[in-house]
Tab-separated table of C-alpha atoms in Angstrom:
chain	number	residue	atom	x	y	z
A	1	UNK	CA	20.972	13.227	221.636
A	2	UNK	CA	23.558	15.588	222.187
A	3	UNK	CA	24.605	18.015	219.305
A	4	UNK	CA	28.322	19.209	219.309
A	5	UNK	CA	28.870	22.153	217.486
A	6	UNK	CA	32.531	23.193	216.738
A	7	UNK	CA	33.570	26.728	216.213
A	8	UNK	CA	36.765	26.900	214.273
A	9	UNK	CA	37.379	30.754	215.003
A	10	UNK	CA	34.725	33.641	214.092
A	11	UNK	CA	37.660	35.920	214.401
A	12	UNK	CA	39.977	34.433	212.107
A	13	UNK	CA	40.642	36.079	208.525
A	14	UNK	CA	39.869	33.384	205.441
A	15	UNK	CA	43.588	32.972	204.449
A	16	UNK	CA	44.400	31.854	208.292
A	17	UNK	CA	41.238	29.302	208.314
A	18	UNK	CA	42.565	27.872	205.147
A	19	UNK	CA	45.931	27.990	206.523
A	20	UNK	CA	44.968	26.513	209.653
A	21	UNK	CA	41.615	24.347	208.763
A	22	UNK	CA	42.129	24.066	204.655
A	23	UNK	CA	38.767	24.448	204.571
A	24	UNK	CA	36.269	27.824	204.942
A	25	UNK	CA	32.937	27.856	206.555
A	26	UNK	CA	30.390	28.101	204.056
A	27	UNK	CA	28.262	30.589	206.176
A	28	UNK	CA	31.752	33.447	205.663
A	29	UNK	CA	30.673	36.342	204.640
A	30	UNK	CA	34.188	38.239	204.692
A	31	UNK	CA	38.229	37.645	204.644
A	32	UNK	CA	38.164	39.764	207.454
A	33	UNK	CA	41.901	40.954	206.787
A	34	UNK	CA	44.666	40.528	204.028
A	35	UNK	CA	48.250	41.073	204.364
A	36	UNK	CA	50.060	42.873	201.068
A	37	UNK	CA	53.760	42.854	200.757
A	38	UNK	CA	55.473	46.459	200.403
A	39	UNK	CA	58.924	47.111	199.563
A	40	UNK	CA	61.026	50.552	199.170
A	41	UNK	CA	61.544	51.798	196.124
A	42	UNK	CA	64.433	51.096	194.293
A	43	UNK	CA	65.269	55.204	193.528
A	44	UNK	CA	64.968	55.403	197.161
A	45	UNK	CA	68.556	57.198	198.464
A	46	UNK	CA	68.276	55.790	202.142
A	47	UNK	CA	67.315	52.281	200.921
A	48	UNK	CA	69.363	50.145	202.244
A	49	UNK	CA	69.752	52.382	205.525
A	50	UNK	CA	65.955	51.939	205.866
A	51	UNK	CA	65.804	48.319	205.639
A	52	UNK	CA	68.751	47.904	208.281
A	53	UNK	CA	66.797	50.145	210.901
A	54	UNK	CA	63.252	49.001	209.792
A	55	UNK	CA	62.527	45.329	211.714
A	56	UNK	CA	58.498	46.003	210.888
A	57	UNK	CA	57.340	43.655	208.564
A	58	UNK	CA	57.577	44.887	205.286
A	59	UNK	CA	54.020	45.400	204.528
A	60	UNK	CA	50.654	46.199	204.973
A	61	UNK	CA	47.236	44.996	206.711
A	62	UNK	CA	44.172	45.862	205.452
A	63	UNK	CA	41.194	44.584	207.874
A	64	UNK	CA	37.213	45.018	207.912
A	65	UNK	CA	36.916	48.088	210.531
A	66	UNK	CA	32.963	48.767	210.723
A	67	UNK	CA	33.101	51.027	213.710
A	68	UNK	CA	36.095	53.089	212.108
A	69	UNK	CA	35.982	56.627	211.485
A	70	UNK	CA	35.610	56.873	207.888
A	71	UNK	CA	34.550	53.642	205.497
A	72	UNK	CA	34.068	50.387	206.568
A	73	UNK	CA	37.814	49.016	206.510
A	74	UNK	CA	41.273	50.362	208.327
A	75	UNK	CA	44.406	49.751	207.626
A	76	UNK	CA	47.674	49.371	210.110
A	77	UNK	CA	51.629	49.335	208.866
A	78	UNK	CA	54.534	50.336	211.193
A	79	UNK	CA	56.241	49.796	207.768
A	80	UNK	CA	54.900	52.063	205.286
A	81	UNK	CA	55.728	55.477	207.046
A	82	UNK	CA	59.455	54.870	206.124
A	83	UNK	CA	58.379	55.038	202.865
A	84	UNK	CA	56.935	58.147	203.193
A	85	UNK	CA	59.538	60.059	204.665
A	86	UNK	CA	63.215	61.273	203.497
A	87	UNK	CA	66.374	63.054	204.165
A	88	UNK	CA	65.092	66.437	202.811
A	89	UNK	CA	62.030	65.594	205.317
A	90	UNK	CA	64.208	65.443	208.387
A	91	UNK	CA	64.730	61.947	208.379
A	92	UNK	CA	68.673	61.049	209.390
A	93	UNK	CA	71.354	58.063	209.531
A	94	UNK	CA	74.580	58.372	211.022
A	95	UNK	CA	77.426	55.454	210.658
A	96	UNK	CA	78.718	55.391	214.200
A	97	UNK	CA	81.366	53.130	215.467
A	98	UNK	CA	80.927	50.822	218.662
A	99	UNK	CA	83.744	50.100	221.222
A	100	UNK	CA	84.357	46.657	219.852
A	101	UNK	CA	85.210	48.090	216.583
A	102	UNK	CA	81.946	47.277	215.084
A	103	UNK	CA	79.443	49.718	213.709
A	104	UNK	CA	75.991	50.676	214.280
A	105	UNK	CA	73.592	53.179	212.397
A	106	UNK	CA	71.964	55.623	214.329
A	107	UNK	CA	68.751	57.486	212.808
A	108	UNK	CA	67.134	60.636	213.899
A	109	UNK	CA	63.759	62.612	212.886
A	110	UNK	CA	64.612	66.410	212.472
A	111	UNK	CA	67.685	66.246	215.415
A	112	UNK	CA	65.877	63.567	217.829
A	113	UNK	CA	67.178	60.441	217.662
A	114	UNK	CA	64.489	57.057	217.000
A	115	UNK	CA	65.439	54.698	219.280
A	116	UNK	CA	62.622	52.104	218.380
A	117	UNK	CA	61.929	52.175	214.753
A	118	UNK	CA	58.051	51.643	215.323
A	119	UNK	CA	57.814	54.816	217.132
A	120	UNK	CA	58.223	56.950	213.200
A	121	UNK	CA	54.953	57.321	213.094
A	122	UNK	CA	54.266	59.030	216.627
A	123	UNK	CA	57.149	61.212	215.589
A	124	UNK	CA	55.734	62.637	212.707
A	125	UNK	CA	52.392	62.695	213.265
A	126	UNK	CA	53.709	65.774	216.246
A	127	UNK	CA	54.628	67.351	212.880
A	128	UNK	CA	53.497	70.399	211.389
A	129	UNK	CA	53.650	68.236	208.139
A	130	UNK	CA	51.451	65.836	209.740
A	131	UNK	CA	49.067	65.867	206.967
A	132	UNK	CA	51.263	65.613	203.669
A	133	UNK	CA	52.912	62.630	205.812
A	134	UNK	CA	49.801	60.907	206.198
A	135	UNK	CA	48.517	61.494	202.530
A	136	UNK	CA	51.523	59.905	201.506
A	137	UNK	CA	50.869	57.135	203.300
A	138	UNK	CA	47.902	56.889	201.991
A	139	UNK	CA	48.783	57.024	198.598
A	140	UNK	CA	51.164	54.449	199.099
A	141	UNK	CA	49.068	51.614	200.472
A	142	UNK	CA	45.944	52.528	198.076
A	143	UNK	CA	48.886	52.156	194.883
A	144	UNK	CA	49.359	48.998	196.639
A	145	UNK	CA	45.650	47.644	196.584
A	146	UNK	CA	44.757	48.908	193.616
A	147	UNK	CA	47.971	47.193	192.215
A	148	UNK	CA	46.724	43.817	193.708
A	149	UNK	CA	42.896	43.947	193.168
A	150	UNK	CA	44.185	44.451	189.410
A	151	UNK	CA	46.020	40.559	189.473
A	152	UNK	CA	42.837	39.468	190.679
A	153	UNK	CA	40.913	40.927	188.002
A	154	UNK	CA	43.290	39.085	186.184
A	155	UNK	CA	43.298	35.834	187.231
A	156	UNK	CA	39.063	36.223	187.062
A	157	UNK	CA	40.182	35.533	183.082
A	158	UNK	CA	42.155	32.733	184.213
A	159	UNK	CA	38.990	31.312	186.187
A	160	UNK	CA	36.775	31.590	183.685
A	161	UNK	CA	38.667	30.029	181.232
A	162	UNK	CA	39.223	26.646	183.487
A	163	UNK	CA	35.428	26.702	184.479
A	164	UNK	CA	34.766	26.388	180.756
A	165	UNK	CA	37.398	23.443	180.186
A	166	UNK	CA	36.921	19.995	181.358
A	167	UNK	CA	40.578	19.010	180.983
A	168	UNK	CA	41.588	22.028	182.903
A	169	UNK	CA	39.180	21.407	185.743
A	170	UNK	CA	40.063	17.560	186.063
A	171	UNK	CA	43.701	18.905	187.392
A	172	UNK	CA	42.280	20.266	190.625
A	173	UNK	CA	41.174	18.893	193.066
A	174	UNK	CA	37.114	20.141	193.573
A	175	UNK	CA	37.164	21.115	197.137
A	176	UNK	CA	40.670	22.647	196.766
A	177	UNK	CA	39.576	24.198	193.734
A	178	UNK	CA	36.568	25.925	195.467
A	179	UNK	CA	38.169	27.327	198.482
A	180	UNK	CA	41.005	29.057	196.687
A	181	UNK	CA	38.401	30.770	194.309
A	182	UNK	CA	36.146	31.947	197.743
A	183	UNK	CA	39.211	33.533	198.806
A	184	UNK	CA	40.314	35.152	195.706
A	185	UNK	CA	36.288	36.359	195.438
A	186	UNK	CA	36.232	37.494	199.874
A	187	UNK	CA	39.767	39.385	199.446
A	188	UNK	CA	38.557	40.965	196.224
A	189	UNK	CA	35.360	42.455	197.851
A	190	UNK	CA	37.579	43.734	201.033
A	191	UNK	CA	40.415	45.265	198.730
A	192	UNK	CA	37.349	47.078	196.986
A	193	UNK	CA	35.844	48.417	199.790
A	194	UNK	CA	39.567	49.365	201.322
A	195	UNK	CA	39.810	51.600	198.091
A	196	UNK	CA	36.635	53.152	197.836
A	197	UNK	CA	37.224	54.043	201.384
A	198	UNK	CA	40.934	55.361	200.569
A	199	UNK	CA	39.707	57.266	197.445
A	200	UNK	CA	37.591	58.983	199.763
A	201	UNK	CA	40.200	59.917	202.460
A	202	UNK	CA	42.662	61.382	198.843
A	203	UNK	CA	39.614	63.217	197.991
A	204	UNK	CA	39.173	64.692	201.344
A	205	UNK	CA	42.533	66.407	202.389
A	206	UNK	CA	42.763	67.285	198.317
């Protein structure tokens, strides 16, 4: 007898193994990563500049990072230093007109001009502001998963209330029903650590 034994992906974060598989492992102990949405803030005076130079994604990943330097989880977002940085910063956009008669905006950090958006963050981390930069940033994407673990906390009412209600219950599907609630529960216990460990980092350069 030969036993076959498929491996769907060890690496892959719970949303993409629903995504890909609808189904998670029972064995998972961790989403491994979420992705959060970020946007600019509507007060911001370079907004729509921004979002014309910015081609990042406009948000944020927050992954399980054991062997990181502080905590237990990272987090990566070309994005979120354009959020963190202004005009009275340094941060510049010039209208310029092309040859064909078309225009193209050209944006600079303290005279030198970006010529690939993603390279921001290399720019000001050569900064003698390096630090307030980075607590911004910091700031930013904890606001941001502290602002999402709070919906979840939310919808834990929601839960609750349909596990109580046989009506309610009858409308899903069981399986379905299950596997959204494991990744509501594995994305709630990374966004916890990912704040505890941000907390930590405020705490430190305050």
């Amino acid at each position: 007898m030969v036993m076959v034994i498929h491996r769907y992906g060890d690496d892959k974060p719970a949303s993409e193994m629903i995504f890909s598989y609808g189904f998670l492992e029972n064995e998972r102990g961790g989403a491994k990563q979420i992705f959060l949405n970020l946007d600019i803030p509507e007060d911001d005076p370079l907004i729509m500049a921004k979002k014309r130079v910015c081609k990042a994604p406009p948000g944020l990943r927050l992954f399980d990072a054991p062997t990181a330097e502080r905590g237990s989880t990272d987090w990566d977002s070309p994005f979120v230093w354009w959020l963190c940085v202004n005009q009275e910063d340094g941060l510049e956009f010039e209208v310029l007109q092309t040859n064909d008669g078309g225009r193209e905006v050209k944006v600079s950090w303290k005279g030198e001009e970006i010529k690939d958006p993603n390279d921001i963050k290399s720019l000001l981390a050569k900064d003698p502001l390096w630090d307030i930069f980075q607590l911004r940033a910091v700031v930013t994407v904890l606001d941001r998963l502290e602002s999402h673990f709070l919906i979840l906390r939310e919808t834990q009412i929601m839960v609750e209330e349909i596990n109580h209600n046989e009506d309610m219950l009858a409308l899903f599907r069981p399986e379905v029903y299950n596997t959204i609630n494991s990744l509501r529960e594995l994305e709630g216990k990374l966004l916890e650590k990912g704040i505890e460990d941000l907390v930590q980092q405020v705490s430190d350069v305050i």
